[in-house]
Coordinates of C-alpha atoms and ligand atoms in Angstrom, one line a residue:
M1 CA 0.0 0.0 0.0
K2 CA 1.1 3.6 -0.5
I3 CA 1.2 5.7 2.7
S4 CA 2.2 9.2 3.7
I5 CA 3.2 10.0 7.2
I6 CA 2.9 13.7 8.2
G7 CA 5.4 14.4 11.0
T8 CA 8.7 12.7 11.8
G9 CA 8.7 12.9 15.6
Y10 CA 8.7 9.8 17.8
V11 CA 5.3 8.5 16.6
G12 CA 5.7 9.6 13.0
L13 CA 9.2 8.2 12.4
V14 CA 8.6 4.9 14.2
S15 CA 5.3 4.5 12.3
A16 CA 7.0 5.3 8.9
V17 CA 9.9 2.9 9.5
G18 CA 7.6 0.3 10.9
L19 CA 5.0 0.5 8.1
A20 CA 7.9 0.3 5.5
E21 CA 9.2 -2.8 7.4
L22 CA 5.8 -4.3 6.9
G23 CA 6.2 -4.0 3.2
H24 CA 4.4 -0.7 2.4
Q25 CA 5.7 2.2 0.3
V26 CA 6.0 5.1 2.7
W27 CA 6.6 8.8 2.2
A28 CA 7.5 10.6 5.5
V29 CA 7.0 14.4 5.4
N30 CA 8.6 17.1 7.5
R31 CA 8.7 20.8 6.6
T32 CA 12.3 21.2 7.9
P33 CA 14.8 20.5 5.1
E34 CA 17.7 19.8 7.5
K35 CA 15.8 17.1 9.3
I36 CA 14.7 15.5 6.0
A37 CA 18.3 15.6 4.7
K38 CA 19.6 13.8 7.8
L39 CA 16.8 11.1 7.6
Q40 CA 17.5 10.6 3.9
Q41 CA 21.1 9.8 4.9
G42 CA 19.8 7.2 7.4
E43 CA 20.6 9.4 10.4
L44 CA 18.1 9.6 13.3
I45 CA 17.0 13.0 14.6
F46 CA 16.4 11.7 18.1
F47 CA 17.7 8.7 20.1
E48 CA 15.7 5.5 19.8
P49 CA 17.4 2.1 20.1
G50 CA 17.2 -0.1 17.0
L51 CA 15.4 2.5 14.9
D52 CA 18.5 3.5 12.9
K53 CA 19.1 0.0 11.6
L54 CA 15.5 -0.4 10.3
L55 CA 15.6 3.1 8.9
R56 CA 18.7 2.4 6.8
K57 CA 17.3 -1.1 5.8
N58 CA 14.1 0.4 4.4
L59 CA 15.9 3.4 2.7
K60 CA 18.0 0.8 1.0
N61 CA 15.0 -1.3 0.0
K62 CA 13.4 1.8 -1.5
R63 CA 10.3 1.4 0.6
L64 CA 10.9 4.6 2.6
Y65 CA 11.3 8.1 1.3
F66 CA 11.7 11.4 3.1
T67 CA 10.4 14.7 1.7
T68 CA 9.4 18.2 2.4
D69 CA 7.0 18.1 -0.6
F70 CA 3.7 17.6 1.2
A71 CA 1.5 17.7 -1.9
A72 CA 3.6 15.1 -3.8
A73 CA 3.6 12.7 -0.9
V74 CA -0.1 13.0 -0.3
N75 CA -1.1 12.6 -3.9
N76 CA 1.2 9.5 -4.2
S77 CA -0.7 7.8 -1.4
D78 CA -3.9 6.1 -0.5
F79 CA -3.5 6.5 3.2
V80 CA -2.3 9.6 5.1
F81 CA -1.3 9.3 8.7
I82 CA -1.3 12.5 10.8
C83 CA 1.5 12.2 13.3
V84 CA 2.1 15.7 14.6
G85 CA 2.5 16.9 18.2
T86 CA -0.4 17.8 20.5
P87 CA 1.3 19.5 23.4
P88 CA -0.7 20.5 26.5
K89 CA -2.1 24.0 26.7
A90 CA -2.1 25.9 30.0
D91 CA -5.5 24.4 31.0
G92 CA -4.3 20.9 30.3
S93 CA -6.2 20.5 27.1
A94 CA -4.4 19.2 24.0
D95 CA -3.2 21.9 21.6
L96 CA -4.7 20.8 18.2
S97 CA -3.2 23.6 16.1
A98 CA -0.7 21.3 14.3
V99 CA -3.4 18.7 13.6
K100 CA -5.7 21.5 12.2
V101 CA -2.9 22.9 10.0
V102 CA -2.1 19.5 8.5
A103 CA -5.8 18.8 7.9
G104 CA -6.0 22.2 6.1
Q105 CA -2.9 21.3 4.1
I106 CA -4.4 18.0 3.0
A107 CA -7.6 19.8 2.0
Q108 CA -5.6 22.2 -0.1
A109 CA -3.2 19.6 -1.6
A110 CA -5.2 16.5 -2.2
R111 CA -6.2 15.7 -5.8
K112 CA -7.7 12.3 -5.0
N113 CA -9.8 10.3 -2.5
L114 CA -7.9 9.5 0.7
I115 CA -8.1 7.7 4.0
V116 CA -6.8 10.1 6.6
I117 CA -5.6 8.4 9.8
N118 CA -5.1 10.3 13.1
K119 CA -2.2 8.7 15.0
S120 CA -1.5 11.8 17.1
T121 CA -3.2 11.6 20.6
V122 CA -6.2 13.8 20.2
P123 CA -9.3 14.5 22.2
V124 CA -12.5 12.6 21.4
G125 CA -14.2 14.4 18.5
T126 CA -11.0 15.4 16.7
G127 CA -11.8 12.9 13.9
R128 CA -15.0 14.8 13.3
L129 CA -13.1 18.1 13.3
V130 CA -10.6 16.9 10.8
E131 CA -13.5 15.6 8.6
K132 CA -15.0 19.1 8.7
I133 CA -11.8 20.8 7.6
L134 CA -11.4 18.3 4.7
K135 CA -14.9 19.1 3.5
S136 CA -13.6 22.2 1.7
N137 CA -11.9 19.8 -0.8
G138 CA -14.2 18.2 -3.3
H139 CA -12.7 14.7 -3.0
K140 CA -13.9 11.9 -0.7
F141 CA -12.1 11.5 2.6
E142 CA -12.5 8.9 5.3
V143 CA -11.1 10.0 8.7
V144 CA -10.0 7.2 11.0
S145 CA -8.4 7.0 14.4
C146 CA -5.5 4.6 15.0
P147 CA -4.0 5.4 18.4
E148 CA -0.3 4.5 19.1
F149 CA 0.8 2.7 22.2
L150 CA 4.6 3.0 21.7
R151 CA 6.9 3.3 24.6
E152 CA 9.9 5.5 24.1
G153 CA 13.1 3.5 24.2
R154 CA 11.2 0.4 23.1
A155 CA 9.2 1.8 20.3
V156 CA 10.6 -0.4 17.5
Y157 CA 9.8 -3.5 19.5
D158 CA 6.3 -2.2 20.4
F159 CA 5.5 -1.3 16.8
L160 CA 6.4 -4.8 15.6
N161 CA 5.0 -6.7 18.6
P162 CA 2.0 -4.7 19.7
D163 CA -0.4 -6.1 22.4
R164 CA -3.2 -4.9 20.2
I165 CA -4.0 -2.6 17.3
V166 CA -7.0 -0.3 17.6
V167 CA -8.7 1.3 14.6
G168 CA -11.7 3.5 15.0
A169 CA -13.9 4.4 12.0
T170 CA -17.3 5.6 11.2
K171 CA -17.7 2.7 8.6
Q172 CA -16.6 -0.8 9.5
A173 CA -15.3 -1.5 6.0
V174 CA -13.0 1.5 6.2
G175 CA -11.8 0.4 9.6
R176 CA -11.0 -3.1 8.2
K177 CA -9.2 -1.5 5.3
V178 CA -6.9 0.4 7.6
M179 CA -6.5 -2.7 9.8
S180 CA -5.3 -4.6 6.7
L181 CA -2.2 -2.3 6.7
F182 CA -1.1 -4.3 9.8
A183 CA -2.0 -7.8 8.3
K184 CA 1.5 -9.1 8.9
L185 CA 1.3 -8.4 12.7
K186 CA -0.3 -11.3 14.6
T187 CA -2.1 -9.7 17.5
H188 CA -5.5 -8.7 18.9
K189 CA -7.2 -6.3 16.4
L190 CA -10.0 -4.1 17.4
V191 CA -12.2 -2.1 15.0
T192 CA -14.4 0.3 16.9
A193 CA -16.3 3.5 16.4
R194 CA -14.0 6.5 16.0
E195 CA -14.8 8.1 19.3
T196 CA -14.2 4.8 21.1
A197 CA -10.7 4.5 19.6
E198 CA -9.9 8.1 20.5
L199 CA -10.9 7.4 24.1
I200 CA -9.0 4.1 24.3
K201 CA -5.7 5.9 24.0
Y202 CA -6.4 8.3 26.8
A203 CA -8.0 5.6 29.0
A204 CA -4.9 3.3 28.5
N205 CA -2.4 6.0 29.5
A206 CA -4.6 7.3 32.3
F207 CA -5.0 3.7 33.7
L208 CA -1.2 3.1 33.6
A209 CA -0.6 6.4 35.3
T210 CA -3.2 5.5 37.9
K211 CA -1.4 2.3 38.6
I212 CA 1.9 4.2 39.2
S213 CA 0.3 6.8 41.5
F214 CA -1.5 3.9 43.3
I215 CA 1.8 2.1 44.0
N216 CA 3.4 5.4 45.0
E217 CA 0.7 6.0 47.6
I218 CA 1.2 2.4 48.8
A219 CA 5.0 3.2 49.0
N220 CA 4.2 6.2 51.2
V221 CA 2.1 4.1 53.5
C222 CA 4.9 1.4 53.5
E223 CA 7.3 4.0 54.8
K224 CA 4.9 4.9 57.7
V225 CA 4.2 1.3 58.7
G226 CA 7.6 -0.3 58.0
A227 CA 6.5 -2.4 55.1
N228 CA 8.4 -3.0 51.8
V229 CA 6.7 -1.7 48.6
E230 CA 8.6 -4.0 46.3
Q231 CA 7.3 -7.0 48.1
V232 CA 3.8 -5.5 48.3
A233 CA 3.9 -4.9 44.5
Q234 CA 5.1 -8.5 44.0
G235 CA 2.4 -9.8 46.3
I236 CA -0.4 -8.0 44.5
G237 CA 1.1 -8.3 41.0
L238 CA 1.0 -12.1 41.1
D239 CA -2.7 -11.8 41.0
K240 CA -3.4 -12.1 37.3
R241 CA -6.2 -9.6 37.6
I242 CA -3.7 -7.0 38.7
N243 CA -0.5 -8.2 36.9
P244 CA 3.1 -7.1 37.9
Y245 CA 3.6 -4.3 35.4
F246 CA 3.6 -0.6 36.1
L247 CA 3.9 -1.2 39.9
K248 CA 7.3 0.3 40.4
A249 CA 7.3 3.0 43.0
G250 CA 9.6 6.0 42.8
I251 CA 9.6 9.6 42.0
G252 CA 6.6 9.5 39.8
Y253 CA 5.9 9.3 36.1
G254 CA 7.2 11.7 33.5
G255 CA 7.6 11.8 29.7
S256 CA 5.7 13.2 26.8
C257 CA 2.6 11.1 27.3
F258 CA 1.4 10.3 30.8
P259 CA 1.5 13.8 32.3
K260 CA -0.1 15.4 29.1
D261 CA -2.7 12.7 28.5
V262 CA -3.9 12.4 32.1
K263 CA -4.4 16.2 32.3
A264 CA -6.1 16.1 28.9
L265 CA -8.5 13.4 29.8
K266 CA -9.4 15.2 33.1
Q267 CA -10.0 18.3 31.0
I268 CA -12.1 16.5 28.3
A269 CA -14.3 15.0 31.0
G270 CA -14.5 18.4 32.8
S271 CA -15.5 20.2 29.5
M272 CA -18.4 17.8 29.2
G273 CA -19.5 18.5 32.8
Y274 CA -17.9 15.4 34.3
D275 CA -15.6 15.7 37.3
F276 CA -13.0 13.0 36.9
K277 CA -12.0 12.9 40.6
L278 CA -9.7 9.9 40.4
L279 CA -7.4 11.6 37.8
K280 CA -7.1 14.7 39.9
A281 CA -5.7 12.6 42.7
V282 CA -3.4 10.7 40.2
I283 CA -1.9 14.1 39.2
E284 CA -1.6 15.3 42.7
V285 CA 0.1 12.1 44.0
N286 CA 2.5 12.2 41.0
N287 CA 3.6 15.8 41.8
G288 CA 3.8 15.0 45.5
Q289 CA 6.1 12.1 44.8
R290 CA 8.9 14.4 43.5
Q291 CA 8.5 16.8 46.4
N292 CA 8.5 14.0 49.0
F293 CA 11.8 12.8 47.6
I294 CA 13.3 16.3 47.6
N295 CA 12.2 16.7 51.2
K296 CA 13.8 13.4 52.1
I297 CA 17.1 14.6 50.8
K298 CA 16.8 18.0 52.5
K299 CA 15.9 16.3 55.8
E300 CA 18.9 14.0 55.8
L301 CA 21.4 16.5 54.6
V302 CA 20.0 19.2 56.9
S303 CA 21.3 22.1 54.8
L304 CA 22.1 21.8 51.1
A305 CA 24.2 25.0 51.0
Y306 CA 27.7 24.2 49.7
K307 CA 26.8 20.5 49.5
N308 CA 28.0 18.5 46.4
I309 CA 25.4 16.2 45.1
A310 CA 25.8 13.7 42.3
V311 CA 22.6 13.1 40.2
L312 CA 22.7 10.0 38.1
G313 CA 20.1 10.2 35.3
L314 CA 18.3 13.1 33.6
A315 CA 16.0 11.4 31.2
F316 CA 12.3 10.7 32.2
K317 CA 13.2 7.0 32.1
D318 CA 15.9 4.7 30.8
N319 CA 16.7 4.1 27.1
T320 CA 15.8 7.6 25.9
D321 CA 17.3 11.1 25.7
D322 CA 13.9 12.6 26.3
I323 CA 13.7 14.9 29.4
R324 CA 10.1 16.1 28.9
E325 CA 8.4 16.3 32.3
S326 CA 11.3 14.4 33.8
A327 CA 11.3 14.2 37.6
A328 CA 15.1 14.2 37.4
I329 CA 15.2 17.7 36.0
D330 CA 12.8 19.0 38.7
I331 CA 15.0 17.4 41.3
V332 CA 18.2 19.0 40.0
R333 CA 16.6 22.4 39.9
A334 CA 15.2 22.1 43.4
L335 CA 18.5 20.9 44.9
E336 CA 20.3 23.8 43.1
K337 CA 17.8 26.3 44.4
A338 CA 18.4 25.1 47.9
G339 CA 22.2 25.8 47.5
A340 CA 23.7 22.5 46.4
T341 CA 26.2 22.1 43.6
I342 CA 25.0 19.4 41.1
K343 CA 27.3 17.1 39.1
T344 CA 25.3 14.9 36.8
Y345 CA 25.6 12.2 34.3
D346 CA 23.1 10.5 31.9
P347 CA 24.1 8.1 29.2
E348 CA 21.9 9.8 26.5
A349 CA 20.1 12.9 27.9
M350 CA 23.0 15.3 28.6
A351 CA 22.6 17.3 25.4
T352 CA 18.9 17.7 25.8
A353 CA 19.2 18.5 29.5
K354 CA 22.0 21.1 28.9
R355 CA 19.4 23.2 27.0
V356 CA 17.1 23.5 30.0
L357 CA 19.3 23.3 33.1
S358 CA 21.2 26.2 34.6
R359 CA 24.8 27.1 33.8
K360 CA 25.8 26.0 37.4
T361 CA 25.0 22.4 36.6
V362 CA 28.2 20.4 36.0
F363 CA 27.8 17.7 33.3
C364 CA 30.3 14.8 33.7
D365 CA 31.6 12.1 31.3
S366 CA 30.7 9.2 33.6
A367 CA 28.8 8.3 36.7
Y368 CA 32.1 7.9 38.5
A369 CA 33.1 11.5 37.5
A370 CA 29.8 12.8 38.9
A371 CA 30.3 10.8 42.1
A372 CA 33.8 12.1 42.8
K373 CA 33.9 14.1 46.1
A374 CA 30.1 14.1 46.4
D375 CA 28.5 14.4 49.8
A376 CA 25.5 12.4 48.5
L377 CA 24.4 10.6 45.4
V378 CA 20.9 10.6 43.8
I379 CA 19.5 8.1 41.3
A380 CA 16.9 9.8 39.3
T381 CA 16.5 7.6 36.2
E382 CA 16.2 3.8 36.0
W383 CA 19.1 3.2 33.6
P384 CA 20.2 -0.4 34.2
A385 CA 23.8 0.6 33.8
F386 CA 23.6 2.5 37.1
A387 CA 22.7 -0.7 38.9
G388 CA 25.8 -2.3 37.4
L389 CA 28.3 0.4 38.5
N390 CA 31.2 -0.7 40.7
W391 CA 29.6 0.6 43.9
A392 CA 32.8 -0.1 46.0
K393 CA 34.6 2.3 43.6
V394 CA 31.8 4.8 43.9
K395 CA 32.1 4.7 47.7
Q396 CA 35.9 5.4 47.4
L397 CA 35.3 8.3 45.1
M398 CA 32.6 10.0 47.2
K399 CA 33.2 12.2 50.2
G400 CA 29.9 11.3 51.9
K401 CA 28.3 7.8 52.0
I402 CA 24.6 8.6 51.3
I403 CA 22.5 7.3 48.4
F404 CA 19.0 8.5 47.6
D405 CA 17.6 6.1 45.1
G406 CA 14.5 7.6 43.6
K407 CA 13.9 4.6 41.3
N408 CA 14.5 1.8 43.8
L409 CA 17.1 0.6 41.3
L410 CA 19.9 -0.6 43.6
D411 CA 20.2 -3.8 45.6
Q412 CA 19.7 -2.3 49.1
A413 CA 21.6 -5.1 51.0
K414 CA 24.6 -4.9 48.7
V415 CA 25.1 -1.1 49.0
E416 CA 24.4 -1.2 52.7
K417 CA 27.0 -3.9 53.1
L418 CA 29.5 -1.6 51.4
G419 CA 28.8 1.0 54.1
F420 CA 26.4 3.3 52.3
K421 CA 23.4 4.9 54.1
Y422 CA 20.6 4.1 51.6
F423 CA 17.3 5.9 51.2
S424 CA 14.8 4.7 48.6
V425 CA 11.0 4.9 48.1
G426 CA 8.6 2.8 50.1
K427 CA 11.1 0.6 51.9
Ligands
UDX1 C1 3.8 5.7 27.6 C2 3.0 4.4 27.4 O1 3.6 3.3 28.1 C3 2.8 4.1 25.9 O2 2.0 3.0 25.7 C4 2.2 5.4 25.2 O3 2.0 5.2 23.9 C5 3.1 6.6 25.5 O4 3.2 6.7 26.9 P1 6.4 6.2 27.6 O5 6.0 7.6 28.0 O6 7.4 6.1 26.6 O7 5.1 5.4 27.2 O8 7.0 5.5 29.0 P2 6.6 4.4 30.0 O9 7.5 3.3 29.9 O10 5.2 4.1 30.0 O11 6.9 5.2 31.4 C6 6.3 6.4 31.7 C7 6.8 7.0 33.0 O12 6.3 6.2 34.1 C8 8.3 7.0 33.2 O13 8.7 8.2 33.8 C9 8.7 5.8 34.1 O14 9.8 6.0 34.8 C10 7.4 5.8 34.9 N1 7.1 4.5 35.5 C11 6.8 3.4 34.7 C12 7.1 4.3 36.9 O15 7.3 5.3 37.7 N2 6.7 3.1 37.4 C13 6.4 2.0 36.6 O16 6.1 1.0 37.1 C14 6.5 2.2 35.2

């Protein structure tokens, strides 16, 4: 099939490469010539493990093309995927301006009938809005929703091994046609009404975020009653109705999706006169989790003035260079504000973090360099490599012997045996 993908961010590029890998002919469109030039050379414009290999493979196979020529791409295709950003506005609602601009461009450029597929996370009813914008063009358009469930850092795997594919359409036959694009993927396939598909995406992310806030509340209770949240999570996660995933307590969720989508769903419900109380609490707990952790550090170190603190991790989670809504960034800022000097290291996110952190922050070449002479060390991202550090060496390098593990990443018994004073979340 011939497909255009509008937007080459996380969702757009992974979808373009993934659909080419499934055998389709794909034109990926971005209006920035520099980005297109890089992608044409097989170079990624953001970090995503495994994506570069498939990108180069499909460029070589001539199944994947990159272009700034919107009209040419669209008129060469039968399907057009809208994969542009929908960042949050001040009130938490999704900013749809990029989606509207693309719909307007399709309306102007299209010289044929098309199936237009929304892959951007958009509020319920956006399909109808896009349909309305496309009406100004005389051709026949079907507007479909096909939400993405990709995790950053594991996006290639998730695209090729999805738990399910959801397609929402106003006509079953159109939904099935879009679903046929994924014929090679053996998984659960759900064709629904368009509004239902739009809501599935928000409901999935809001549910996962709720699980995280729930276990974080349990962690806070664990600290009060002397229980261990990891064992509680294991104990409840063995119940198949609960399952063990997304039950890791810590400094709360971040990233480009959970914070934005939870706020957006709360706002969508509110705009329809429904007060989504649970989501308000999920957000409140998540914000509180960072603050609790900062308070824990302040309490133990008494004063942060002139203290050297090593912060390991800046990305919102492991395997990505993305720092959007990262708890680690908030923690660095709060500690600096309280007078501490921060030396930090992240395997991938240093360049992105440098753009937002203060000039005072010291960026180091390794975790060991960050730890040198530190009074305390903070783990703020769950990079597995941090767990694998030579902690005896870290202890020798540090001045103080205190670890604050915001991701419950380290083996408590092991580091305590080495003589560290160890603080984590919910233990
Ligand atoms: C998420 C969804 O998982 C994905 O399906 C959707 O399409 C996009 O949003 P992503 O934001 O890439 O993916 O990251 P995810 O792995 O879900 O983690 C989100 C945040 O939750 C991270 O900050 C992570 O550290 C945190 N997290 C995750 C926890 O605190 N505890 C957990 O048990 C799991």
